[in-house]
mmCIF file of C-alpha atoms in Angstrom:
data_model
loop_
_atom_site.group_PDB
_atom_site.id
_atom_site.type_symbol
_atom_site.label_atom_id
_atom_site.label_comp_id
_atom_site.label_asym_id
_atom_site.label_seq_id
_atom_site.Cartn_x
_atom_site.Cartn_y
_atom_site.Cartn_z
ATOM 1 C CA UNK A 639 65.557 78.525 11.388
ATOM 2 C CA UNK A 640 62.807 75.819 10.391
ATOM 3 C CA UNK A 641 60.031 76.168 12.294
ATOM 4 C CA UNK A 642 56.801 74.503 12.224
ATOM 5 C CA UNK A 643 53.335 76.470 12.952
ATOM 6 C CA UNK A 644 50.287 74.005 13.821
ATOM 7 C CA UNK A 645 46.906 75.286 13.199
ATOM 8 C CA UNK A 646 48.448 77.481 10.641
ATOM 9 C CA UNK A 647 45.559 77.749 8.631
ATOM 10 C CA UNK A 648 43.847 79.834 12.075
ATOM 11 C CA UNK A 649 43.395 83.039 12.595
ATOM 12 C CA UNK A 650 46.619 84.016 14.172
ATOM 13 C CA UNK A 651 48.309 80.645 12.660
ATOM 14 C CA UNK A 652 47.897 82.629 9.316
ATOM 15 C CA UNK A 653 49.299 85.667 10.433
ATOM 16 C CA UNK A 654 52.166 83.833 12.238
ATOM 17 C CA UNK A 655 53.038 82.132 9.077
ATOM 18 C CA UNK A 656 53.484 85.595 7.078
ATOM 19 C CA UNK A 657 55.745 87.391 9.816
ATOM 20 C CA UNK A 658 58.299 84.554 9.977
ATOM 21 C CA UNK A 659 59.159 84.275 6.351
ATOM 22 C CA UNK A 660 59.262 88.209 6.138
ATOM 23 C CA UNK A 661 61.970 87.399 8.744
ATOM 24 C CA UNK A 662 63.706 85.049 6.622
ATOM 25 C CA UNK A 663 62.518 82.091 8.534
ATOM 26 C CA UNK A 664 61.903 78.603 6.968
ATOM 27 C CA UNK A 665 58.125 77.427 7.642
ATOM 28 C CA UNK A 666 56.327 74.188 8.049
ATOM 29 C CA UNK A 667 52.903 74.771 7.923
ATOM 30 C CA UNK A 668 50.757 72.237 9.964
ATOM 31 C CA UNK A 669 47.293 72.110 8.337
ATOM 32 C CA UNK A 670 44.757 69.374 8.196
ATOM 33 C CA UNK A 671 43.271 68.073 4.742
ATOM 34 C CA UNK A 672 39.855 70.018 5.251
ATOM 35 C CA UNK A 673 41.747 73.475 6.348
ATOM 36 C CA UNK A 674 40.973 76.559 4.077
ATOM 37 C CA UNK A 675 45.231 77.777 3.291
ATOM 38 C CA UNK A 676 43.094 80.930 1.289
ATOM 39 C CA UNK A 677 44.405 82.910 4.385
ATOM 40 C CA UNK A 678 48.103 81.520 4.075
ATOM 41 C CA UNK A 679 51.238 82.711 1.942
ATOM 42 C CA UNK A 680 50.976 81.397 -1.620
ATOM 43 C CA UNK A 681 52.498 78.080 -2.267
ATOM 44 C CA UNK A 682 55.090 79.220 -4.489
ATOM 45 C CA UNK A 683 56.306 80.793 -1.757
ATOM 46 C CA UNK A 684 60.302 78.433 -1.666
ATOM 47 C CA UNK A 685 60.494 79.004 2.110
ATOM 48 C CA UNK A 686 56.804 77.662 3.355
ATOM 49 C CA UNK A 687 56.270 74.382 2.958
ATOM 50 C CA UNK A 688 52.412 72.534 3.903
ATOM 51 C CA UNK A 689 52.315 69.662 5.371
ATOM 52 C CA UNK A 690 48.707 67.597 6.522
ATOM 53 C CA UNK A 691 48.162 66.203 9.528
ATOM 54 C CA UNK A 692 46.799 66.862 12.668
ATOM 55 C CA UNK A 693 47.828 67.541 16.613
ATOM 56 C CA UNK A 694 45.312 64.893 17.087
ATOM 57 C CA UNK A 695 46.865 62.640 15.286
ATOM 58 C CA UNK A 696 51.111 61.383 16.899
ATOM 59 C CA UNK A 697 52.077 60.043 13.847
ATOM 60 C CA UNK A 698 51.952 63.272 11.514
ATOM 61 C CA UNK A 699 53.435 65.259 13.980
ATOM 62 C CA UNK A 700 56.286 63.344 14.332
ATOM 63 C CA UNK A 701 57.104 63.832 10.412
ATOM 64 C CA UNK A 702 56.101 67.181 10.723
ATOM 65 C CA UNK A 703 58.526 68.188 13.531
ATOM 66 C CA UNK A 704 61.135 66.398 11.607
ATOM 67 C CA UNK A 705 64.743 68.233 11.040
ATOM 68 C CA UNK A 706 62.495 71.644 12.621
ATOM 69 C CA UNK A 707 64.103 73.822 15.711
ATOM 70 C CA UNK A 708 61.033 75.795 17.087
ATOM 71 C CA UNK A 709 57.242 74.897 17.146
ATOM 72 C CA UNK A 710 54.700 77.403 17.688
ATOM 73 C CA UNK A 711 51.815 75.319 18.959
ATOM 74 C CA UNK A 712 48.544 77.519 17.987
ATOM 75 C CA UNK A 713 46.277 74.823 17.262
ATOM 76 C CA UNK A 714 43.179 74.971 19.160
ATOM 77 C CA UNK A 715 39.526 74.831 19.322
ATOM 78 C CA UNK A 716 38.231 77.985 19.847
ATOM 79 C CA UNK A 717 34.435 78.370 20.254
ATOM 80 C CA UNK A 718 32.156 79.344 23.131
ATOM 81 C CA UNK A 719 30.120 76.085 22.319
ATOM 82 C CA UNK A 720 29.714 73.369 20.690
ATOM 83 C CA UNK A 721 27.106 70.348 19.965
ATOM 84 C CA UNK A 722 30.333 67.964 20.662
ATOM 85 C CA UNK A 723 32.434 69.431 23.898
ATOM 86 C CA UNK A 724 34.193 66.360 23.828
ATOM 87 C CA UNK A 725 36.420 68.182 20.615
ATOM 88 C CA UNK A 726 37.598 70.859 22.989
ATOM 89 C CA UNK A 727 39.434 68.241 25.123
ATOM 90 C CA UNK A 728 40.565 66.181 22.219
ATOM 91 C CA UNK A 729 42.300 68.914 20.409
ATOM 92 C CA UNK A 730 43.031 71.217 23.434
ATOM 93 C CA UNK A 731 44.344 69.034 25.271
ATOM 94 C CA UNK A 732 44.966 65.318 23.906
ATOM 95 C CA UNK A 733 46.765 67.937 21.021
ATOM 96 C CA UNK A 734 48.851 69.477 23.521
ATOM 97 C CA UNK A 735 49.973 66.203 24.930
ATOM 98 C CA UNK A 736 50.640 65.358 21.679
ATOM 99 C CA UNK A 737 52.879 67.477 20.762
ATOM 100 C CA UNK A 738 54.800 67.511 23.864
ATOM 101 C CA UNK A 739 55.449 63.854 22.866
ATOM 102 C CA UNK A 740 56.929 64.415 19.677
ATOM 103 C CA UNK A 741 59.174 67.100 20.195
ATOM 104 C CA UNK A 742 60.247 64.525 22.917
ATOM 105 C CA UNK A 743 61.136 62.504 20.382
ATOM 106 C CA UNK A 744 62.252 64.945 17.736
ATOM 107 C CA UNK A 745 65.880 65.708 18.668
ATOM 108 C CA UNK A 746 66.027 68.408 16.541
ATOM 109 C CA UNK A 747 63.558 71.041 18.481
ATOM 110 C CA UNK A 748 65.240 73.423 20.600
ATOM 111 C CA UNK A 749 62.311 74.970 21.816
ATOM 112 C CA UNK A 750 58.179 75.459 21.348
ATOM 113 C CA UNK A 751 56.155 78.105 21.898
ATOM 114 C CA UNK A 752 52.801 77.589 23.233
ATOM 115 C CA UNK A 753 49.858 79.405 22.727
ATOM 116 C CA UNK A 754 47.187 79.291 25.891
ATOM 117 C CA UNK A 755 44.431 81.802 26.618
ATOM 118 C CA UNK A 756 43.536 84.422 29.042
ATOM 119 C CA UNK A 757 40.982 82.083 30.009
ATOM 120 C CA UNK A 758 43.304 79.704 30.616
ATOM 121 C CA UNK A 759 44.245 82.144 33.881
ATOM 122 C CA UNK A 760 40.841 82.187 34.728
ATOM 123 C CA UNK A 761 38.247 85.987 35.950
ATOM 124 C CA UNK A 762 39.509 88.382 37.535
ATOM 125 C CA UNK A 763 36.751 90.293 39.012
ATOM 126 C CA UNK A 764 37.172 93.313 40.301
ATOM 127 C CA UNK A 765 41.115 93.587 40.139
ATOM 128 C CA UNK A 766 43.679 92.993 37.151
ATOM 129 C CA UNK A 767 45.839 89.892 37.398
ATOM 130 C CA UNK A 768 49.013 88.822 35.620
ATOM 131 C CA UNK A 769 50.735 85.694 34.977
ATOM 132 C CA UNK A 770 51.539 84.852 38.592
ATOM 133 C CA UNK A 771 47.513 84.338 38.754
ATOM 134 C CA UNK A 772 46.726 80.175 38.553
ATOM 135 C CA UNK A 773 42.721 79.396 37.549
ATOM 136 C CA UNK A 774 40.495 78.495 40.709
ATOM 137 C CA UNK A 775 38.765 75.740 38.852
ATOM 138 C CA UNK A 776 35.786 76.240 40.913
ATOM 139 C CA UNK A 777 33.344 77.315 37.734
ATOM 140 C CA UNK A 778 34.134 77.458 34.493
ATOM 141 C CA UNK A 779 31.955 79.751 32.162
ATOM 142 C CA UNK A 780 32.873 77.201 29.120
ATOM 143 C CA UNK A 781 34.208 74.082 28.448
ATOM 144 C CA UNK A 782 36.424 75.834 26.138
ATOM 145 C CA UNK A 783 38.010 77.803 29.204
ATOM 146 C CA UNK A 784 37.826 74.647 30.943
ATOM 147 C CA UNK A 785 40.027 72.344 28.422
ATOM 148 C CA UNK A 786 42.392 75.387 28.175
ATOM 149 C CA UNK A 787 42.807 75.796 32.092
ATOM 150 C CA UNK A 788 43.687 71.598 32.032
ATOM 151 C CA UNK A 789 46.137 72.151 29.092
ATOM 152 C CA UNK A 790 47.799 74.881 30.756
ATOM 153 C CA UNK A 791 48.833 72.943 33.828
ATOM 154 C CA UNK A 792 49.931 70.620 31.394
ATOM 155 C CA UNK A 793 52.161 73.080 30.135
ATOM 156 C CA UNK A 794 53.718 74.331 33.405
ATOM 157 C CA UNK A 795 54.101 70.810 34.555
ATOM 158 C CA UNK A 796 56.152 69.614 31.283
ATOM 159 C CA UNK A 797 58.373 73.711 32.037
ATOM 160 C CA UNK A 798 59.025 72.417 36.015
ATOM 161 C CA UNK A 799 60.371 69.468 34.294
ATOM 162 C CA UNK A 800 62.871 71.280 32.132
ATOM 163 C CA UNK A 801 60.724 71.174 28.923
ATOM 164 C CA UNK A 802 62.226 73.659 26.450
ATOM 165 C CA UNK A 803 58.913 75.503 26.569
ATOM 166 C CA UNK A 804 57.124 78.952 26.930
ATOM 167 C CA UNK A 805 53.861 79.953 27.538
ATOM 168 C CA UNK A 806 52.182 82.929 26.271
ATOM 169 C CA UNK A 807 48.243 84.309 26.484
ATOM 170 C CA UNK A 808 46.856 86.660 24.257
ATOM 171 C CA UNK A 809 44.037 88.128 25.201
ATOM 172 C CA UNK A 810 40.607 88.920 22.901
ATOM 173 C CA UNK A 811 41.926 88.885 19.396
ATOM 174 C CA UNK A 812 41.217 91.413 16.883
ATOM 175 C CA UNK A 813 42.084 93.010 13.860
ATOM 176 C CA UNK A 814 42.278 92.172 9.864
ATOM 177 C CA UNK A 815 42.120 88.744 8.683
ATOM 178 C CA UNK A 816 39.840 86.293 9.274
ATOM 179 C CA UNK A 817 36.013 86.776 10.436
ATOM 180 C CA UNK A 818 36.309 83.231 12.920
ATOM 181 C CA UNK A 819 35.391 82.336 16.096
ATOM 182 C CA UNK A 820 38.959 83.969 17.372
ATOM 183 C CA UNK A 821 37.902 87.241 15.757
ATOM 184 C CA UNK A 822 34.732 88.166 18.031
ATOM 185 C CA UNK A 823 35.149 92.003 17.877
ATOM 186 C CA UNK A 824 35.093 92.104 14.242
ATOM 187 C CA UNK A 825 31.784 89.324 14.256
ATOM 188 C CA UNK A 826 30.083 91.858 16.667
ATOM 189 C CA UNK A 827 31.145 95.170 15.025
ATOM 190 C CA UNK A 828 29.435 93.098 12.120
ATOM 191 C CA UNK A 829 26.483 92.644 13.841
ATOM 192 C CA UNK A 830 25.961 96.552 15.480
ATOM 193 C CA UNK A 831 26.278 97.973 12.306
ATOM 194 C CA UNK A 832 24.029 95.428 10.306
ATOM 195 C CA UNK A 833 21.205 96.910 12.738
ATOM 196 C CA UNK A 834 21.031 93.426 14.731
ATOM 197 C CA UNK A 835 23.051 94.148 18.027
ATOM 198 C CA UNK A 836 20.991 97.234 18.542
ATOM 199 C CA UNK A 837 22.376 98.123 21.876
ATOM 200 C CA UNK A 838 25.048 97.405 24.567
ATOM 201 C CA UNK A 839 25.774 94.134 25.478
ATOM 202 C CA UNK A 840 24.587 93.899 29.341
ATOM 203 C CA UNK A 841 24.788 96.985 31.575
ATOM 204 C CA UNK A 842 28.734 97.868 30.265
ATOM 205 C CA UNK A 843 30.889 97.282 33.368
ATOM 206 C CA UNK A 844 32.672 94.100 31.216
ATOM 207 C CA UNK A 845 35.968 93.924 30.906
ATOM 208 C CA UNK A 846 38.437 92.399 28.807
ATOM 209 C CA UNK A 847 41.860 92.650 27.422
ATOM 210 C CA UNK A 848 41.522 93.305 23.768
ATOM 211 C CA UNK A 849 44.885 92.306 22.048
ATOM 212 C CA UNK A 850 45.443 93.287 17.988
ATOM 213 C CA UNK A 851 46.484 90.372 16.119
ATOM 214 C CA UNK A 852 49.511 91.442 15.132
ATOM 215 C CA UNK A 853 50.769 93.086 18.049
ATOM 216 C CA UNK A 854 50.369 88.937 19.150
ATOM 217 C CA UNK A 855 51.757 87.170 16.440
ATOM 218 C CA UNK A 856 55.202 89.819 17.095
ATOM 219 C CA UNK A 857 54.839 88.632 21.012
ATOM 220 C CA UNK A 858 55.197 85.326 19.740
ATOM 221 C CA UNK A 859 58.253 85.960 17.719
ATOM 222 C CA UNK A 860 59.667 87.603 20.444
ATOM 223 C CA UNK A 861 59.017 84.584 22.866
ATOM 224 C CA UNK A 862 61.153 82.919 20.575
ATOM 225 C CA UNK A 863 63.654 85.342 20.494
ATOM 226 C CA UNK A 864 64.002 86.463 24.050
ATOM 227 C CA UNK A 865 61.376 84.752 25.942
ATOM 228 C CA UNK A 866 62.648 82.077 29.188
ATOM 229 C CA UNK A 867 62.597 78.787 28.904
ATOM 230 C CA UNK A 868 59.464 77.761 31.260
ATOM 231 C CA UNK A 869 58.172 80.967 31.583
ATOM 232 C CA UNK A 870 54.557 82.777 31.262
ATOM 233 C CA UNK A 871 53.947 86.054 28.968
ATOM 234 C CA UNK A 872 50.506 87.696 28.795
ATOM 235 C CA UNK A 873 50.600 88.791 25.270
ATOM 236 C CA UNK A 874 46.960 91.202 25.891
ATOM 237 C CA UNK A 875 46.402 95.064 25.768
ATOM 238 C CA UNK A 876 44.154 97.615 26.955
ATOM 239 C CA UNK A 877 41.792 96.773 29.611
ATOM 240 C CA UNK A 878 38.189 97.677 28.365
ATOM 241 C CA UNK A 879 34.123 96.783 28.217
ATOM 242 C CA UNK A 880 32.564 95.997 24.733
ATOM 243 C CA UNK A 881 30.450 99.382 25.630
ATOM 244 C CA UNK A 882 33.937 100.778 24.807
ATOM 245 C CA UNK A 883 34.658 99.074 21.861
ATOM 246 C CA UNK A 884 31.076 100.498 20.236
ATOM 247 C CA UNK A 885 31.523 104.071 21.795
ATOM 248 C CA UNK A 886 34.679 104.387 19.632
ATOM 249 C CA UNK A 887 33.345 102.596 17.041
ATOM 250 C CA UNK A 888 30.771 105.370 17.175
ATOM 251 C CA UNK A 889 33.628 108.160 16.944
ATOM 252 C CA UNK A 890 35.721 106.578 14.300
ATOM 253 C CA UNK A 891 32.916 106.110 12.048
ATOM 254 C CA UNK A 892 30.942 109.419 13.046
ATOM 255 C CA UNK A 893 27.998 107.176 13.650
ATOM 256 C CA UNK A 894 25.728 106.988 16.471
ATOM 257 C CA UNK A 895 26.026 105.416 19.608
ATOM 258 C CA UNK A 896 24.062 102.147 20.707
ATOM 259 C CA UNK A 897 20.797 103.970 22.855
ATOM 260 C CA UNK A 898 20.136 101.261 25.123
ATOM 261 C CA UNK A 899 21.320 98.247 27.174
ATOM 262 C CA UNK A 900 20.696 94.597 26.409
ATOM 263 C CA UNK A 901 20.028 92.863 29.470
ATOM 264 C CA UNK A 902 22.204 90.082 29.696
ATOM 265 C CA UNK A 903 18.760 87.378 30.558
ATOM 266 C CA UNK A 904 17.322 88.737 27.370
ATOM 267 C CA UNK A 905 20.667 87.853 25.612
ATOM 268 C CA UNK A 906 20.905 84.094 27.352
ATOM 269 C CA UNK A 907 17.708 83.223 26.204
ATOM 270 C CA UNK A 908 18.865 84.359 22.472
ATOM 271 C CA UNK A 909 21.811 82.066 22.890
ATOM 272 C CA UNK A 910 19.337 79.309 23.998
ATOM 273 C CA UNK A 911 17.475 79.710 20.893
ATOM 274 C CA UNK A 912 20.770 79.934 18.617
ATOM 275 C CA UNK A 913 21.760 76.589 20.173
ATOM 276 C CA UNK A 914 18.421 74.783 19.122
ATOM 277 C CA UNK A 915 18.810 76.379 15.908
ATOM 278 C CA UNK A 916 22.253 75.657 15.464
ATOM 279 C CA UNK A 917 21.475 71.888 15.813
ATOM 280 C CA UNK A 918 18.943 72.328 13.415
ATOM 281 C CA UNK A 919 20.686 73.103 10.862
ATOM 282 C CA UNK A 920 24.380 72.501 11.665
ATOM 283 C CA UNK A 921 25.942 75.840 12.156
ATOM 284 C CA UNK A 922 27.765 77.240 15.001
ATOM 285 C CA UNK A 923 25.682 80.239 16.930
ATOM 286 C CA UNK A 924 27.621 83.515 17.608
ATOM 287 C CA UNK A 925 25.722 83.904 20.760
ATOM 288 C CA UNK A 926 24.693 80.741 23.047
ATOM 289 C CA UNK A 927 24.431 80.401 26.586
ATOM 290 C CA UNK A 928 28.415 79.874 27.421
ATOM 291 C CA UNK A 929 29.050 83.144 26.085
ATOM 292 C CA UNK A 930 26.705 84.795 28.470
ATOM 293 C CA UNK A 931 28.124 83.497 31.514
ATOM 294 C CA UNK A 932 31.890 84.827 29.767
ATOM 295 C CA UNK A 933 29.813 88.046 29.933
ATOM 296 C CA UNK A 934 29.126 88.138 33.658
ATOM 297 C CA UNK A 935 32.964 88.297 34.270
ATOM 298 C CA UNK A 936 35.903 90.589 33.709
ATOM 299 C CA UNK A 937 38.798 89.355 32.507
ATOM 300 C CA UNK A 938 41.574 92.655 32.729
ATOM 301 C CA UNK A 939 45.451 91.534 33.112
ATOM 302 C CA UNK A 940 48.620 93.075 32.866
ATOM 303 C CA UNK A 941 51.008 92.125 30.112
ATOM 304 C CA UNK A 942 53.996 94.631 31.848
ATOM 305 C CA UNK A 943 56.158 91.083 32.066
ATOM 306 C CA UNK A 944 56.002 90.767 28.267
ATOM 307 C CA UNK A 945 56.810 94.896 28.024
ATOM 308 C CA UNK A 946 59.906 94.103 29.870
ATOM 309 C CA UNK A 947 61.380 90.547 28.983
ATOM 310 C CA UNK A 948 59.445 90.808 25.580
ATOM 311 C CA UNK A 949 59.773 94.495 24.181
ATOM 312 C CA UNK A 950 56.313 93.862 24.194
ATOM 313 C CA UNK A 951 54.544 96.828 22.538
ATOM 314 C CA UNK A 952 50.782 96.600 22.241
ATOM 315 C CA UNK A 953 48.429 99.295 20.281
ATOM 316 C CA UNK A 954 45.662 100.891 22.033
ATOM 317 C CA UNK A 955 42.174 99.910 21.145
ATOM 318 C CA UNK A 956 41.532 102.915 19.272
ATOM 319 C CA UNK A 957 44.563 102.266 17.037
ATOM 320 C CA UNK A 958 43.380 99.124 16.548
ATOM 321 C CA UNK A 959 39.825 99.918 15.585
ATOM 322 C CA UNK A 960 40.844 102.872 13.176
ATOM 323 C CA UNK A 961 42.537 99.757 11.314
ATOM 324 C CA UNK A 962 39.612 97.308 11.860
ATOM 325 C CA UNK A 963 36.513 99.713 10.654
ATOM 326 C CA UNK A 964 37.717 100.827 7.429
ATOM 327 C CA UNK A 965 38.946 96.698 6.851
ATOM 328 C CA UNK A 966 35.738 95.421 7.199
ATOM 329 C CA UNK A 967 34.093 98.718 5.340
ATOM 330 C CA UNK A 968 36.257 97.705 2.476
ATOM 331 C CA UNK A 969 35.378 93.858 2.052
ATOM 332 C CA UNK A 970 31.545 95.238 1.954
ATOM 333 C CA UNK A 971 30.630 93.655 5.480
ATOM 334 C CA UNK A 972 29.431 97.131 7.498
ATOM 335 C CA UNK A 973 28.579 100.225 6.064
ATOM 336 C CA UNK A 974 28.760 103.712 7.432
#
């Protein structure tokens, strides 16, 4: 099939890209003029093809979604913060609309995949939800979460109307290839074991759903293979605090564990100084004040849907990491 991939030059947009031409798919690779394609399958590559544009921009996806049968929408903003929230609406959601448009008029497109968030479905303190859980949209820990949760009942509205779409949410991603905004565990495994995340992040009882990349990118493919038109997949994995994620760390690398706690005030007022710094000198913080109120929630769900409709398959965390420590030991980032 032809299928087109926006944000392909993204963290899992890359990885997307690879698995469908080593399943003999033909792909249309959505990038804009500024993207870094380093992370992408080589040009000479007969079945990949780049195009430029961008979901903000109708016009170039129209000619991109030209003569194409599937689109795997994966272009986002993904950051805890930025100077300019206004971007996480534009792209997030003026992209989504966007696209929904074109396929409209693109006869061609059978069907599009659409890639939300678990934050998207909103905390889940205290319990572990699945995709029957809607966002209560009475706080939202960042805009981010907050253009996601909009786009998403964008997404459901265009399914109740017989849009040819699916939904799915992966949880944190994490694994080998890119060090982005989308890969926090590896930017924080960076940081522990260059000596400046001495501790535990808050008192430990976090939790998230920490999905490997390519355990996604195949939930994806299956979506398009066996997923239901209008339906929701969570495409996340095992249910766990970032205190986990160092503790095995720890083990894999025969290093020791983090000795204390970071109280989660001392953090915020880090991220409060990264912010002024960042708009200083014009680069994005890996800890602000956002990300600390993320911290204050859980954010566990079930992907058992996906397991069933989806042959959904997803690695445990310590799988994962065994893959993820010696990765980043090897491009010279941590040492142990």
């Amino acid at each position: 099939m032809k299928i087109v991939v926006t944000g392909a030059s993204g963290y899992l947009g890359g990885r997307l890209c690879h698995a469908l031409l080593r399943q003999g798919h033909s792909v249309r690779a959505l990038v804009r003029p500024t993207s870094d394609l380093s992370f992408l399958p080589p040009h000479t590559d007969a079945d990949l093809e780049i195009v430029y544009g961008d979901v903000t921009d109708y016009s170039s996806l129209l000619s991109a979604f030209s003569a194409c049968h599937v689109v795997f929408h994966a272009a986002a903003m993904v950051e805890p913060w930025l100077p300019d929230p206004s971007k996480f609406f534009s792209v997030n959601i003026g992209g989504l609309e966007n696209v929904l448009r074109a396929v409209r008029e693109t006869k061609t497109v059978e069907k599009v995949v659409y890639t939300s968030s678990f934050f998207a479905l909103g905390p889940t303190d205290g319990y572990v939800a699945d995709e029957n859980q809607v966002h209560p949209e009475k706080i939202f820990c960042t805009e981010y979460e907050k253009s996601k949760a909009a786009a998403d009942k964008i997404a459901l509205r265009a399914a109740l109307e017989g849009f040819p779409i699916i939904v799915v949410y992966p949880g944190v991603l994490y694994g080998p290839g890119k060090v982005t905004a989308g890969n926090i565990v590896a930017r924080l495994i960076i940081e522990r074991f260059n000596g400046r995340l001495p501790g535990y992040i808050g008192s430990g009882f976090d939790k998230y759903s920490f999905s490997h990349i390519d355990d996604v990118v195949e939930g994806h493919i299956a979506a398009m293979n066996k997923g239901r038109l209008g339906e929701r997949y969570l495409l996340t994995g095992e249910n766990a605090s970032f205190k986990h994620v160092f503790d095995i760390a720890a083990i894999i690398t025969a290093t020791s564990r983090p000795k204390f706690n970071i109280p989660l005030w001392l953090i915020e007022a880090y991220g409060w100084v990264s912010v002024l710094f960042s708009r200083i000198v014009g680069t994005l913080p890996l800890i602000s004040p956002p990300t600390v109120n993320v911290l204050r929630h859980q954010w566990a769900y079930s992907c058992e849907k996906a397991k069933v409709e989806l042959d959904y398959n997803p690695r445990s965390l310590k799988e994962g990491l065994e893959e993820v420590l010696p990765w980043l030991k090897n491009l010279g980032l941590i040492k142990y």
